[in-house]
mmCIF file of C-alpha atoms in Angstrom:
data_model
loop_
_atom_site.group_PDB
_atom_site.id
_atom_site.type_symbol
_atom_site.label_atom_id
_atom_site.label_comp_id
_atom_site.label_asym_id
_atom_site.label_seq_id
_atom_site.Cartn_x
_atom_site.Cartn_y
_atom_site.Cartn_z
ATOM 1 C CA UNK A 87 -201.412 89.225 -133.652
ATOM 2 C CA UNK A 88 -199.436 86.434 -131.985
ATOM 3 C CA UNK A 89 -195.825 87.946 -133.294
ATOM 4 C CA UNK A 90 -196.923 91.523 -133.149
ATOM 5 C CA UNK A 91 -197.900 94.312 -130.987
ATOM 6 C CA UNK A 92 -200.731 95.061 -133.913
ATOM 7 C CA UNK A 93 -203.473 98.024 -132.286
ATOM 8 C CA UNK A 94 -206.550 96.032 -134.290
ATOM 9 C CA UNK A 95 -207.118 92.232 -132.916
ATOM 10 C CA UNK A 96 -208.164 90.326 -135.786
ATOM 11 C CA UNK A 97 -212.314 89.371 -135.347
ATOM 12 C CA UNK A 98 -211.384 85.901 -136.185
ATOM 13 C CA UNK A 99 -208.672 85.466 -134.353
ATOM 14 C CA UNK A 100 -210.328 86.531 -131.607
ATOM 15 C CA UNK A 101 -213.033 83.964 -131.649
ATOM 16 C CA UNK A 102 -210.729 81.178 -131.877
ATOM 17 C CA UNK A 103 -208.958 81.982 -128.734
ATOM 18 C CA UNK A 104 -212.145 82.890 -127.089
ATOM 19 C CA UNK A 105 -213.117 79.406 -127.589
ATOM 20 C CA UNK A 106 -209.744 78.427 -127.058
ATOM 21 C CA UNK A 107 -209.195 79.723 -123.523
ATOM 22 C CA UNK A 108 -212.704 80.917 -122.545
ATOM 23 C CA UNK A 109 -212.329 84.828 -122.226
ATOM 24 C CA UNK A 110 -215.004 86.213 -123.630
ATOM 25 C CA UNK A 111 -213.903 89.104 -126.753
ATOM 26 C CA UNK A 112 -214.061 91.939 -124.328
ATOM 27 C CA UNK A 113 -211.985 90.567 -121.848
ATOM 28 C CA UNK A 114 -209.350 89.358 -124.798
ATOM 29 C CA UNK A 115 -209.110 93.310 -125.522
ATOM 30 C CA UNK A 116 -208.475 94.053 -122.666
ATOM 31 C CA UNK A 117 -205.884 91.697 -121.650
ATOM 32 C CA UNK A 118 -204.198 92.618 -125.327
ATOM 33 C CA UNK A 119 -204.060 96.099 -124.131
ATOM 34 C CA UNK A 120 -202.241 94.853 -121.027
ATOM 35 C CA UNK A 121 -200.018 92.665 -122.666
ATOM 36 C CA UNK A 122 -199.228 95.968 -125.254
ATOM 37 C CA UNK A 123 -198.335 97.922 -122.399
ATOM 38 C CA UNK A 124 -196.040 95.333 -120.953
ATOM 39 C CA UNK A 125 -194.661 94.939 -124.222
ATOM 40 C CA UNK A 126 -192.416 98.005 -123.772
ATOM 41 C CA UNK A 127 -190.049 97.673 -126.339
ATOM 42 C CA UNK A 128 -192.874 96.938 -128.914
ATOM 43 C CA UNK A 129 -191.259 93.436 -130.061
ATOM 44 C CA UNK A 130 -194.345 91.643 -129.761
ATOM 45 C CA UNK A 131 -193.499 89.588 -127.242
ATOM 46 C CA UNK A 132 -193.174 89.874 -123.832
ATOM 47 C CA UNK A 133 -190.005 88.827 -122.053
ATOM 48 C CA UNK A 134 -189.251 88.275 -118.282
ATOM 49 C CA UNK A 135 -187.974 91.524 -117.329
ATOM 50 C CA UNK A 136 -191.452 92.779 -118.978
ATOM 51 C CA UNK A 137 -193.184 90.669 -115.931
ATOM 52 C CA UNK A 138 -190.858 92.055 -113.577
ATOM 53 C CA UNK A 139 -192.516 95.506 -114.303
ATOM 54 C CA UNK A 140 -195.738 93.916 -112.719
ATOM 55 C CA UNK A 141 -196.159 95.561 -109.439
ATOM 56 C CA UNK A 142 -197.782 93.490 -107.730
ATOM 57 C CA UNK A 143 -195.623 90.154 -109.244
ATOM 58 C CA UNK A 144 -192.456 92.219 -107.949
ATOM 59 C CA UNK A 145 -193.355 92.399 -104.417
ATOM 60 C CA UNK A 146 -195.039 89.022 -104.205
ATOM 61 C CA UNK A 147 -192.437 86.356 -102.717
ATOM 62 C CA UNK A 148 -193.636 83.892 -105.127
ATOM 63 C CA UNK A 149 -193.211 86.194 -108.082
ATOM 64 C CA UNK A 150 -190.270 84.711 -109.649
ATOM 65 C CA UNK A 151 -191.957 81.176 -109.598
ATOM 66 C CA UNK A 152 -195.162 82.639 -111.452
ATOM 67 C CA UNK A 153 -192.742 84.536 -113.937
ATOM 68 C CA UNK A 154 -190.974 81.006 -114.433
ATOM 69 C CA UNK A 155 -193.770 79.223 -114.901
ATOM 70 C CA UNK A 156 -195.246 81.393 -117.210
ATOM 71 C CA UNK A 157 -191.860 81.154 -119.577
ATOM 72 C CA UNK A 158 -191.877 77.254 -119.211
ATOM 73 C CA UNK A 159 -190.328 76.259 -122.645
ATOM 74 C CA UNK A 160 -189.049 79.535 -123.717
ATOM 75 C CA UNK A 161 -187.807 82.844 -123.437
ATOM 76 C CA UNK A 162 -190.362 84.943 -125.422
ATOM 77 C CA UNK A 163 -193.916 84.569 -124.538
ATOM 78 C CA UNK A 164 -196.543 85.965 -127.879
ATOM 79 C CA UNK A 165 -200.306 87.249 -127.039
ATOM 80 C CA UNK A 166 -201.707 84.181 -127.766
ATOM 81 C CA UNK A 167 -199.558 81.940 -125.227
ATOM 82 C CA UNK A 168 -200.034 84.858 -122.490
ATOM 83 C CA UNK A 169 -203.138 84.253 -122.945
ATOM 84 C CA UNK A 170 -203.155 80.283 -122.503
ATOM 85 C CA UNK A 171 -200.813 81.404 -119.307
ATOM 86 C CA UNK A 172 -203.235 83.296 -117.809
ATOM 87 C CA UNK A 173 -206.406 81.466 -118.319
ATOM 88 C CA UNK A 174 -205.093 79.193 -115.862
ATOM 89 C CA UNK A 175 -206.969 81.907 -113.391
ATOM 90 C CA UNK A 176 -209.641 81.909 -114.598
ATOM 91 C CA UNK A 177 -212.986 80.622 -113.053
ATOM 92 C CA UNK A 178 -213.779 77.201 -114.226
ATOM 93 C CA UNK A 179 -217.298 78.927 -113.903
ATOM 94 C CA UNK A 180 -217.215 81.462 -116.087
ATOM 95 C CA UNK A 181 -217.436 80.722 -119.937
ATOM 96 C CA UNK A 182 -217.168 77.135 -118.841
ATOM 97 C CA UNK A 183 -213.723 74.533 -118.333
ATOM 98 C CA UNK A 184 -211.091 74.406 -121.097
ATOM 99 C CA UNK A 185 -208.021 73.089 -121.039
ATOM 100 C CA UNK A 186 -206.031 75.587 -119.456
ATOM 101 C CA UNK A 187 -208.424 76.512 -116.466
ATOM 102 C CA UNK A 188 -209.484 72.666 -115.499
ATOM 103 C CA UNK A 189 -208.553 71.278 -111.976
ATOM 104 C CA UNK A 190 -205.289 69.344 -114.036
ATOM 105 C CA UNK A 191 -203.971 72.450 -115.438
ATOM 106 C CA UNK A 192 -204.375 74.583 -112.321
ATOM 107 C CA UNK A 193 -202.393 71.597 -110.587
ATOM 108 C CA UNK A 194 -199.419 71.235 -112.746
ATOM 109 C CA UNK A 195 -199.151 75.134 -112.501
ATOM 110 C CA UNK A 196 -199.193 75.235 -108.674
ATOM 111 C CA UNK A 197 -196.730 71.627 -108.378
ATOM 112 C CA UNK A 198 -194.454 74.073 -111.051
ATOM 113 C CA UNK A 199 -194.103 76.622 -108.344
ATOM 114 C CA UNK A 200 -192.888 74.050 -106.035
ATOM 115 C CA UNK A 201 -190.380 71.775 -108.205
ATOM 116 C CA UNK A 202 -188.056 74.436 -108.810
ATOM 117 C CA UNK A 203 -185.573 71.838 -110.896
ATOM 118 C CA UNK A 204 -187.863 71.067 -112.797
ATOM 119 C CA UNK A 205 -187.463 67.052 -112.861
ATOM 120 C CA UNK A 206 -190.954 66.410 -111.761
ATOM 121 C CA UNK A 207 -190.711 65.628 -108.787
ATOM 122 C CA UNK A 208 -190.614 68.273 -105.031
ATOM 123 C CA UNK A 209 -187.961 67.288 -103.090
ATOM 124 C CA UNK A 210 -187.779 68.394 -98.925
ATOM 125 C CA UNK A 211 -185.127 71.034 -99.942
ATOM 126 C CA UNK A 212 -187.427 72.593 -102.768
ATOM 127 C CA UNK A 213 -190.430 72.209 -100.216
ATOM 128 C CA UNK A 214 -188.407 74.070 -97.670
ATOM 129 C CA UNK A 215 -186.888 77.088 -99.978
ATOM 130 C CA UNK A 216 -190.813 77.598 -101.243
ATOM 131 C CA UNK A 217 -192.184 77.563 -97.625
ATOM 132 C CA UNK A 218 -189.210 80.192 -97.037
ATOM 133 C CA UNK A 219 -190.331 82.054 -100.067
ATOM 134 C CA UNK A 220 -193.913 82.423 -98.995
ATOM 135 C CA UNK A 221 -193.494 83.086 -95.304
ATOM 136 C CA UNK A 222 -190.462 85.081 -95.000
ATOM 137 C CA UNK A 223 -188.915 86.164 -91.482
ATOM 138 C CA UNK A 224 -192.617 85.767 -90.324
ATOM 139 C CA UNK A 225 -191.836 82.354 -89.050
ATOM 140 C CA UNK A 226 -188.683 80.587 -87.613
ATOM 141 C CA UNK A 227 -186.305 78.226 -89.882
ATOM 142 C CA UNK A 228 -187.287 75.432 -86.881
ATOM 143 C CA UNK A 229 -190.857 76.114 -87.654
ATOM 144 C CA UNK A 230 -190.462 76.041 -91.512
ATOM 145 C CA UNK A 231 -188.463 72.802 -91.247
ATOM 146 C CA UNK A 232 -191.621 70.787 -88.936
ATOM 147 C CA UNK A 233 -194.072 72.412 -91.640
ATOM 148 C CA UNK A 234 -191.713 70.839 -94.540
ATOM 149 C CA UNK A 235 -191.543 67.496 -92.641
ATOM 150 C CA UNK A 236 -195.295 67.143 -91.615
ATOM 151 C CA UNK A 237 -195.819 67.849 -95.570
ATOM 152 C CA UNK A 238 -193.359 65.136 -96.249
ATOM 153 C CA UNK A 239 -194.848 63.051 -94.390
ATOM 154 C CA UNK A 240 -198.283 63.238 -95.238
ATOM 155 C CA UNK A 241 -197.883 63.607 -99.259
ATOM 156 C CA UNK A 242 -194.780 61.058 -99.598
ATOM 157 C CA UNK A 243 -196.965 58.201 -99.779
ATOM 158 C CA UNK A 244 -194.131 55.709 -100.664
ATOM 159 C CA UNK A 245 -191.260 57.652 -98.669
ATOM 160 C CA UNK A 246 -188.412 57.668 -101.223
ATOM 161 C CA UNK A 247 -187.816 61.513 -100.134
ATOM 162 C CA UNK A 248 -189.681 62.915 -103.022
ATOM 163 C CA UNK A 249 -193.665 64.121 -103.518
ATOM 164 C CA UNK A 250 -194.252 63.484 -106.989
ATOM 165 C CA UNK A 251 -197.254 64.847 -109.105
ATOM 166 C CA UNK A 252 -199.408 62.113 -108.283
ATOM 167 C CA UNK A 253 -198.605 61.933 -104.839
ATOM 168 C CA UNK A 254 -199.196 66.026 -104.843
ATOM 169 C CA UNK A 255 -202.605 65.657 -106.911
ATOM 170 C CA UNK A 256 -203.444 62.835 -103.852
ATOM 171 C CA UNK A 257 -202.483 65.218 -101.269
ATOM 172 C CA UNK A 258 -204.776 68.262 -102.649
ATOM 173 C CA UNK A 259 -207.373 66.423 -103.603
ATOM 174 C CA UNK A 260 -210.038 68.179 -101.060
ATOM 175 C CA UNK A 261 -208.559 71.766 -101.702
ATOM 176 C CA UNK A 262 -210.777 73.740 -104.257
ATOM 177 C CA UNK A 263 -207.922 74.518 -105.953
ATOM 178 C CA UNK A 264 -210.345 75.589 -109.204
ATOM 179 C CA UNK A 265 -211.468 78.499 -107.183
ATOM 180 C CA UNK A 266 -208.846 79.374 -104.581
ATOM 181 C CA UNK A 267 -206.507 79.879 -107.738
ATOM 182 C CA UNK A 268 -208.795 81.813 -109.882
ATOM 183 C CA UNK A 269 -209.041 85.733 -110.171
ATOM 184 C CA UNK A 270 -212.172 87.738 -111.868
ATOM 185 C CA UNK A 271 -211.509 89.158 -115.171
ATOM 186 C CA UNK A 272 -213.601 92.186 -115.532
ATOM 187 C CA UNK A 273 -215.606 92.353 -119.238
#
């Protein structure tokens, strides 16, 4: 199943990435007939220009982040691993926490989006371009730029220029970020 675009999930398989990422059988059928249908070109994997076919990750500004997060460490992405990806939405709630929907993994996802070269740490430029990103023309470059440095301020606790992930996981730390970055997968 992982390397394939197989119609029949395997019962087994299934179970151990139920328990794995907390989807519940129904909803892993589901999401493998997504994942099929993204799978255009029936390699059993999905590729970025297969997320690029995502409507709704097209015209959101933050799209490409979310596509590049989701290929973090490689180019081809199999069912099971889209899977992992994905989980990160959903509801600590439901099916209980695992490891890829706790308040940790939700964070690294979200401090991804921001450190864009990838060295682990947001600098006011990357800040900036990812304020631009969500916004748009909606508000002024002057505006953006006080936003960016009223972040900096707050969240660069020691001031060398930089939010790292601590310093990010500090500044968060009253935003439900377990629920504001979930979405409900239907059974």
């Amino acid at each position: 199943m992982g390397g394939s675009s197989s119609k029949i999930l395997d019962p087994e398989e299934v179970a151990d990435i139920s328990t794995e990422t907390g989807f519940t059988p129904k909803q892993i059928h589901r999401l493998y007939n997504r994942y099929s249908a993204l799978d255009r070109s029936h390699a059993g994997y999905l590729q970025r220009q297969d997320f690029l076919l995502i409507p709704e990750l097209a015209i959101n500004p933050l799209g490409d982040r979310i596509i590049n997060e989701f290929f973090k460490g490689g180019e081809e992405l199999n069912f099971r691993d889209f899977l992992k990806k994905v989980a990160r939405f959903r509801k600590p709630s439901s099916n209980g926490v695992t490891e890829y929907n706790n308040r940790e993994a939700k964070l690294q996802f979200l401090f991804g989006m921001y450190d864009l070269d990838m060295d682990n740490k947001i600098s006011r430029s990357e800040l900036l371009s990812v304020l631009q990103m969500m916004v748009g023309a909606s508000v002024t470059m002057d505006q953006i730029n006080r936003i960016g440095e009223r972040t900096m301020a707050e969240a660069d606790v020691n001031g060398d220029g930089y939010i790292t992930y601590e310093e990010f996981k500090t500044a968060v730390e009253g935003v439900d970020i377990e629920n504001k970055m979930s979405i409900h997968f239907l059974d």
